[in-house]
Amino acid sequence: DIQMTQSPSSLSASVGDRVTITCQASQSISSYLNWYQQKSGKAPELLIYGASTLQSGVPSRFSGSGSGTDFTLTISSLQPEDFATYYCHQSYYTPYTFGQGTKLEIK
Amino acid sequence: QVQLVQSGAEVKKPGASVKISCKASGYTFTSYYMHWVRQAPGQGLEWMGIINPNGGSTTYAQKFQGRVTMTRDTSTSTVYMDLSSLRSDDTAVYYCARDRRDGYTSFDYWGQGTLVTVSS
């Protein structure tokens, strides 16, 4: 199975900060990398698919980049509603696998 | 608007089975694959498998092979996930999630989740 490793596991930041979360795959997954946001008690929501394409309705402060094994999710200017847990997800090979999550907390 | 509405919470004893439903609306049911993903309490996301509502073909994660069955009813636009031989570590929230099916597999709509508690 492809292992997805996110870093950091948790992150404290302030409103207005620029934040970057990284995700590394254990083997190349081309651009088959997606990012989700999950708020407490809710289902995940798709932010970015295909490594860099913004899902419809997602604010433009979210962006994704990378290909192969190394990927990045960037939030350009944190808003109060962005404090949540973020997961990367590879959809190149089954079983599809997720990173362990990055919990973004208010500083 | 697209909606996935799942059945309610379940409490099961070890060794029992559970069957969760996911009723889709707001789109053509047979045009989009459906996945099942689970999340143990305080843990991350785990992909279980996929069903093609058009024909019913399935692919399951090896971990669940032999214990999971995914089916669909096109007359009610509903997919089902049946998990047998339940253990305590199957306690989790189970989600259905629609596949975007636009080049890159990703999950664009999710059900609200169904909590399954396995306890003696």
mmCIF file of C-alpha atoms in Angstrom:
data_model
loop_
_atom_site.group_PDB
_atom_site.id
_atom_site.type_symbol
_atom_site.label_atom_id
_atom_site.label_comp_id
_atom_site.label_asym_id
_atom_site.label_seq_id
_atom_site.Cartn_x
_atom_site.Cartn_y
_atom_site.Cartn_z
ATOM 1 C CA ASP A 1 0.000 0.000 0.000
ATOM 2 C CA ILE A 2 1.111 3.582 -0.603
ATOM 3 C CA GLN A 3 1.945 5.367 2.628
ATOM 4 C CA MET A 4 1.084 9.055 2.878
ATOM 5 C CA THR A 5 3.023 11.082 5.419
ATOM 6 C CA GLN A 6 1.847 14.558 6.360
ATOM 7 C CA SER A 7 3.772 17.158 8.257
ATOM 8 C CA PRO A 8 3.378 18.695 10.632
ATOM 9 C CA SER A 9 0.844 16.630 12.589
ATOM 10 C CA SER A 10 -0.335 19.791 14.300
ATOM 11 C CA LEU A 11 0.221 23.467 13.765
ATOM 12 C CA SER A 12 -0.643 26.614 15.689
ATOM 13 C CA ALA A 13 -1.140 29.758 13.663
ATOM 14 C CA SER A 14 -2.873 33.114 13.774
ATOM 15 C CA VAL A 15 -5.546 34.675 11.602
ATOM 16 C CA GLY A 16 -3.836 36.197 8.587
ATOM 17 C CA ASP A 17 -0.852 33.838 8.642
ATOM 18 C CA ARG A 18 0.372 31.938 5.603
ATOM 19 C CA VAL A 19 0.406 28.221 6.328
ATOM 20 C CA THR A 20 1.925 25.304 4.445
ATOM 21 C CA ILE A 21 1.220 21.614 5.000
ATOM 22 C CA THR A 22 3.241 18.965 3.231
ATOM 23 C CA CYS A 23 2.381 15.452 2.170
ATOM 24 C CA GLN A 24 4.830 12.827 0.961
ATOM 25 C CA ALA A 25 3.903 9.613 -0.804
ATOM 26 C CA SER A 26 5.956 6.444 -0.400
ATOM 27 C CA GLN A 27 6.082 6.084 -4.188
ATOM 28 C CA SER A 28 5.205 8.233 -7.152
ATOM 29 C CA ILE A 29 1.521 9.006 -7.535
ATOM 30 C CA SER A 30 1.821 11.476 -10.417
ATOM 31 C CA SER A 31 -0.766 14.179 -9.634
ATOM 32 C CA TYR A 32 -3.354 11.877 -8.064
ATOM 33 C CA LEU A 33 -3.374 13.790 -4.824
ATOM 34 C CA ASN A 34 -6.348 15.401 -3.129
ATOM 35 C CA TRP A 35 -6.762 17.557 -0.058
ATOM 36 C CA TYR A 36 -9.712 17.590 2.333
ATOM 37 C CA GLN A 37 -10.714 19.775 5.264
ATOM 38 C CA GLN A 38 -12.555 18.244 8.185
ATOM 39 C CA LYS A 39 -14.142 20.187 11.005
ATOM 40 C CA SER A 40 -14.991 18.553 14.297
ATOM 41 C CA GLY A 41 -17.967 16.216 14.055
ATOM 42 C CA LYS A 42 -18.438 16.824 10.336
ATOM 43 C CA ALA A 43 -17.681 14.923 7.154
ATOM 44 C CA PRO A 44 -14.557 15.908 5.220
ATOM 45 C CA GLU A 45 -14.881 18.424 2.401
ATOM 46 C CA LEU A 46 -12.883 18.354 -0.808
ATOM 47 C CA LEU A 47 -10.597 21.350 -1.236
ATOM 48 C CA ILE A 48 -8.202 20.401 -4.029
ATOM 49 C CA TYR A 49 -8.021 17.529 -6.489
ATOM 50 C CA GLY A 50 -5.404 16.507 -8.995
ATOM 51 C CA ALA A 51 -2.767 18.115 -6.744
ATOM 52 C CA SER A 52 -3.570 21.673 -7.753
ATOM 53 C CA THR A 53 -7.150 22.163 -8.980
ATOM 54 C CA LEU A 54 -9.430 24.038 -6.632
ATOM 55 C CA GLN A 55 -12.790 22.385 -6.059
ATOM 56 C CA SER A 56 -15.738 24.571 -7.016
ATOM 57 C CA GLY A 57 -16.735 26.936 -4.224
ATOM 58 C CA VAL A 58 -13.454 26.690 -2.323
ATOM 59 C CA PRO A 59 -11.860 30.077 -1.540
ATOM 60 C CA SER A 60 -8.848 31.053 -3.618
ATOM 61 C CA ARG A 61 -6.659 31.418 -0.516
ATOM 62 C CA PHE A 62 -6.279 27.630 -0.717
ATOM 63 C CA SER A 63 -3.772 26.287 -3.228
ATOM 64 C CA GLY A 64 -2.008 23.020 -3.903
ATOM 65 C CA SER A 65 1.148 22.049 -5.694
ATOM 66 C CA GLY A 66 3.458 19.129 -6.331
ATOM 67 C CA SER A 67 3.714 15.938 -8.317
ATOM 68 C CA GLY A 68 5.383 12.570 -7.982
ATOM 69 C CA THR A 69 5.951 12.084 -4.254
ATOM 70 C CA ASP A 70 5.953 15.567 -2.727
ATOM 71 C CA PHE A 71 2.934 17.811 -2.356
ATOM 72 C CA THR A 72 1.965 20.996 -0.584
ATOM 73 C CA LEU A 73 -1.238 22.628 0.584
ATOM 74 C CA THR A 74 -0.955 26.360 1.217
ATOM 75 C CA ILE A 75 -3.427 28.687 2.857
ATOM 76 C CA SER A 76 -2.352 32.205 1.933
ATOM 77 C CA SER A 77 -4.099 34.120 4.709
ATOM 78 C CA LEU A 78 -5.749 32.111 7.458
ATOM 79 C CA GLN A 79 -9.346 32.894 8.271
ATOM 80 C CA PRO A 80 -11.159 31.872 11.474
ATOM 81 C CA GLU A 81 -13.148 29.224 9.611
ATOM 82 C CA ASP A 82 -9.951 27.506 8.394
ATOM 83 C CA PHE A 83 -9.078 26.033 11.772
ATOM 84 C CA ALA A 84 -9.696 22.353 11.168
ATOM 85 C CA THR A 85 -7.915 19.119 10.337
ATOM 86 C CA TYR A 86 -6.520 18.634 6.841
ATOM 87 C CA TYR A 87 -5.933 15.320 5.086
ATOM 88 C CA CYS A 88 -4.109 14.433 1.915
ATOM 89 C CA HIS A 89 -5.360 11.474 -0.092
ATOM 90 C CA GLN A 90 -3.807 9.489 -2.915
ATOM 91 C CA SER A 91 -6.065 8.072 -5.609
ATOM 92 C CA TYR A 92 -3.416 6.580 -7.868
ATOM 93 C CA TYR A 93 -3.564 2.986 -6.623
ATOM 94 C CA THR A 94 -6.080 1.088 -4.607
ATOM 95 C CA PRO A 95 -6.280 0.841 -1.700
ATOM 96 C CA TYR A 96 -6.624 4.606 -1.720
ATOM 97 C CA THR A 97 -4.876 5.952 1.343
ATOM 98 C CA PHE A 98 -4.889 9.108 3.415
ATOM 99 C CA GLY A 99 -2.305 10.981 5.381
ATOM 100 C CA GLN A 100 -2.648 10.936 9.145
ATOM 101 C CA GLY A 101 -3.965 14.484 9.198
ATOM 102 C CA THR A 102 -2.720 17.922 10.214
ATOM 103 C CA LYS A 103 -4.635 19.683 12.952
ATOM 104 C CA LEU A 104 -4.554 23.446 12.472
ATOM 105 C CA GLU A 105 -5.198 25.294 15.712
ATOM 106 C CA ILE A 106 -5.505 28.918 16.690
ATOM 107 C CA LYS A 107 -2.417 30.423 18.312
ATOM 108 C CA GLN B 1 -28.519 19.828 -5.028
ATOM 109 C CA VAL B 2 -26.501 16.687 -4.449
ATOM 110 C CA GLN B 3 -27.275 14.977 -1.158
ATOM 111 C CA LEU B 4 -26.126 11.727 0.400
ATOM 112 C CA VAL B 5 -28.221 10.748 3.399
ATOM 113 C CA GLN B 6 -27.065 7.851 5.528
ATOM 114 C CA SER B 7 -28.916 5.628 7.943
ATOM 115 C CA GLY B 8 -28.731 6.154 11.668
ATOM 116 C CA ALA B 9 -26.304 5.084 14.349
ATOM 117 C CA GLU B 10 -25.956 1.407 15.227
ATOM 118 C CA VAL B 11 -24.812 -0.493 18.285
ATOM 119 C CA LYS B 12 -23.698 -4.054 17.624
ATOM 120 C CA LYS B 13 -22.150 -6.897 19.571
ATOM 121 C CA PRO B 14 -18.855 -8.454 18.522
ATOM 122 C CA GLY B 15 -19.386 -11.028 15.794
ATOM 123 C CA ALA B 16 -22.542 -9.396 14.481
ATOM 124 C CA SER B 17 -23.042 -7.660 11.139
ATOM 125 C CA VAL B 18 -24.131 -4.148 10.278
ATOM 126 C CA LYS B 19 -25.689 -2.792 7.099
ATOM 127 C CA ILE B 20 -25.554 0.944 6.436
ATOM 128 C CA SER B 21 -27.484 2.718 3.703
ATOM 129 C CA CYS B 22 -26.640 5.831 1.736
ATOM 130 C CA LYS B 23 -29.449 7.395 -0.290
ATOM 131 C CA ALA B 24 -28.373 9.681 -3.106
ATOM 132 C CA SER B 25 -30.355 12.515 -4.650
ATOM 133 C CA GLY B 26 -29.814 15.513 -6.879
ATOM 134 C CA TYR B 27 -27.862 13.755 -9.618
ATOM 135 C CA THR B 28 -27.962 10.723 -11.895
ATOM 136 C CA PHE B 29 -27.257 7.887 -9.481
ATOM 137 C CA THR B 30 -25.783 5.481 -11.999
ATOM 138 C CA SER B 31 -23.297 8.015 -13.397
ATOM 139 C CA TYR B 32 -21.039 8.276 -10.351
ATOM 140 C CA TYR B 33 -19.132 5.649 -8.417
ATOM 141 C CA MET B 34 -19.570 5.604 -4.646
ATOM 142 C CA HIS B 35 -16.897 4.954 -2.034
ATOM 143 C CA TRP B 36 -17.023 4.012 1.618
ATOM 144 C CA VAL B 37 -14.567 5.555 4.062
ATOM 145 C CA ARG B 38 -14.415 5.056 7.803
ATOM 146 C CA GLN B 39 -12.930 6.983 10.696
ATOM 147 C CA ALA B 40 -12.290 5.454 14.094
ATOM 148 C CA PRO B 41 -12.738 7.798 17.083
ATOM 149 C CA GLY B 42 -10.001 10.417 17.087
ATOM 150 C CA GLN B 43 -8.276 8.757 14.144
ATOM 151 C CA GLY B 44 -7.734 9.376 10.454
ATOM 152 C CA LEU B 45 -9.622 8.311 7.355
ATOM 153 C CA GLU B 46 -9.554 4.775 5.956
ATOM 154 C CA TRP B 47 -10.811 3.799 2.499
ATOM 155 C CA MET B 48 -12.882 0.618 2.433
ATOM 156 C CA GLY B 49 -13.957 0.181 -1.150
ATOM 157 C CA ILE B 50 -15.910 1.386 -4.151
ATOM 158 C CA ILE B 51 -19.068 0.402 -5.972
ATOM 159 C CA ASN B 52 -20.156 1.285 -9.482
ATOM 160 C CA PRO B 53 -23.920 1.840 -9.249
ATOM 161 C CA ASN B 54 -24.152 1.135 -12.966
ATOM 162 C CA GLY B 55 -23.829 -2.631 -12.915
ATOM 163 C CA GLY B 56 -22.852 -3.056 -9.278
ATOM 164 C CA SER B 57 -19.184 -3.972 -9.714
ATOM 165 C CA THR B 58 -17.063 -3.494 -6.604
ATOM 166 C CA THR B 59 -13.469 -3.210 -5.459
ATOM 167 C CA TYR B 60 -12.659 -3.689 -1.796
ATOM 168 C CA ALA B 61 -9.574 -2.881 0.210
ATOM 169 C CA GLN B 62 -7.692 -6.092 0.944
ATOM 170 C CA LYS B 63 -8.071 -5.418 4.670
ATOM 171 C CA PHE B 64 -11.836 -5.845 4.429
ATOM 172 C CA GLN B 65 -12.002 -8.605 1.826
ATOM 173 C CA GLY B 66 -14.336 -11.354 2.981
ATOM 174 C CA ARG B 67 -16.050 -9.142 5.547
ATOM 175 C CA VAL B 68 -17.464 -6.293 3.470
ATOM 176 C CA THR B 69 -20.158 -6.297 0.815
ATOM 177 C CA MET B 70 -21.254 -3.217 -1.095
ATOM 178 C CA THR B 71 -24.488 -3.295 -3.037
ATOM 179 C CA ARG B 72 -26.860 -0.850 -4.644
ATOM 180 C CA ASP B 73 -30.551 -0.463 -5.446
ATOM 181 C CA THR B 74 -31.010 1.680 -8.525
ATOM 182 C CA SER B 75 -34.776 1.921 -7.966
ATOM 183 C CA THR B 76 -34.182 3.920 -4.779
ATOM 184 C CA SER B 77 -30.766 5.420 -5.629
ATOM 185 C CA THR B 78 -29.316 3.817 -2.542
ATOM 186 C CA VAL B 79 -25.999 2.113 -1.889
ATOM 187 C CA TYR B 80 -25.407 -0.228 1.025
ATOM 188 C CA MET B 81 -22.340 -1.318 2.946
ATOM 189 C CA ASP B 82 -22.536 -4.535 4.924
ATOM 190 C CA LEU B 83 -19.700 -5.348 7.337
ATOM 191 C CA SER B 84 -19.696 -8.714 9.084
ATOM 192 C CA SER B 85 -17.813 -10.376 11.953
ATOM 193 C CA LEU B 86 -17.632 -7.059 13.753
ATOM 194 C CA ARG B 87 -14.840 -6.422 16.247
ATOM 195 C CA SER B 88 -14.340 -3.646 18.739
ATOM 196 C CA ASP B 89 -11.850 -1.965 16.407
ATOM 197 C CA ASP B 90 -14.613 -1.621 13.799
ATOM 198 C CA THR B 91 -16.110 1.078 16.015
ATOM 199 C CA ALA B 92 -16.039 4.101 13.743
ATOM 200 C CA VAL B 93 -18.002 6.638 11.771
ATOM 201 C CA TYR B 94 -18.692 5.239 8.319
ATOM 202 C CA TYR B 95 -19.096 7.619 5.385
ATOM 203 C CA CYS B 96 -20.287 7.160 1.843
ATOM 204 C CA ALA B 97 -18.615 9.547 -0.577
ATOM 205 C CA ARG B 98 -19.304 10.245 -4.241
ATOM 206 C CA ASP B 99 -16.495 9.956 -6.765
ATOM 207 C CA ARG B 100 -16.042 13.051 -8.941
ATOM 208 C CA ARG B 101 -15.167 10.815 -11.901
ATOM 209 C CA ASP B 102 -13.414 13.618 -13.726
ATOM 210 C CA GLY B 103 -9.935 12.248 -14.428
ATOM 211 C CA TYR B 104 -8.709 12.223 -10.849
ATOM 212 C CA THR B 105 -10.629 10.127 -8.358
ATOM 213 C CA SER B 106 -11.653 12.318 -5.445
ATOM 214 C CA PHE B 107 -14.668 12.528 -3.185
ATOM 215 C CA ASP B 108 -16.753 15.619 -3.851
ATOM 216 C CA TYR B 109 -19.846 14.859 -1.762
ATOM 217 C CA TRP B 110 -20.027 12.955 1.491
ATOM 218 C CA GLY B 111 -22.813 11.536 3.570
ATOM 219 C CA GLN B 112 -23.247 12.828 7.103
ATOM 220 C CA GLY B 113 -21.680 9.693 8.545
ATOM 221 C CA THR B 114 -23.044 6.737 10.492
ATOM 222 C CA LEU B 115 -21.559 5.866 13.873
ATOM 223 C CA VAL B 116 -21.212 2.139 14.430
ATOM 224 C CA THR B 117 -20.348 1.119 17.970
ATOM 225 C CA VAL B 118 -19.216 -2.462 18.567
ATOM 226 C CA SER B 119 -19.428 -3.400 22.206
ATOM 227 C CA SER B 120 -20.357 -6.395 24.279
#
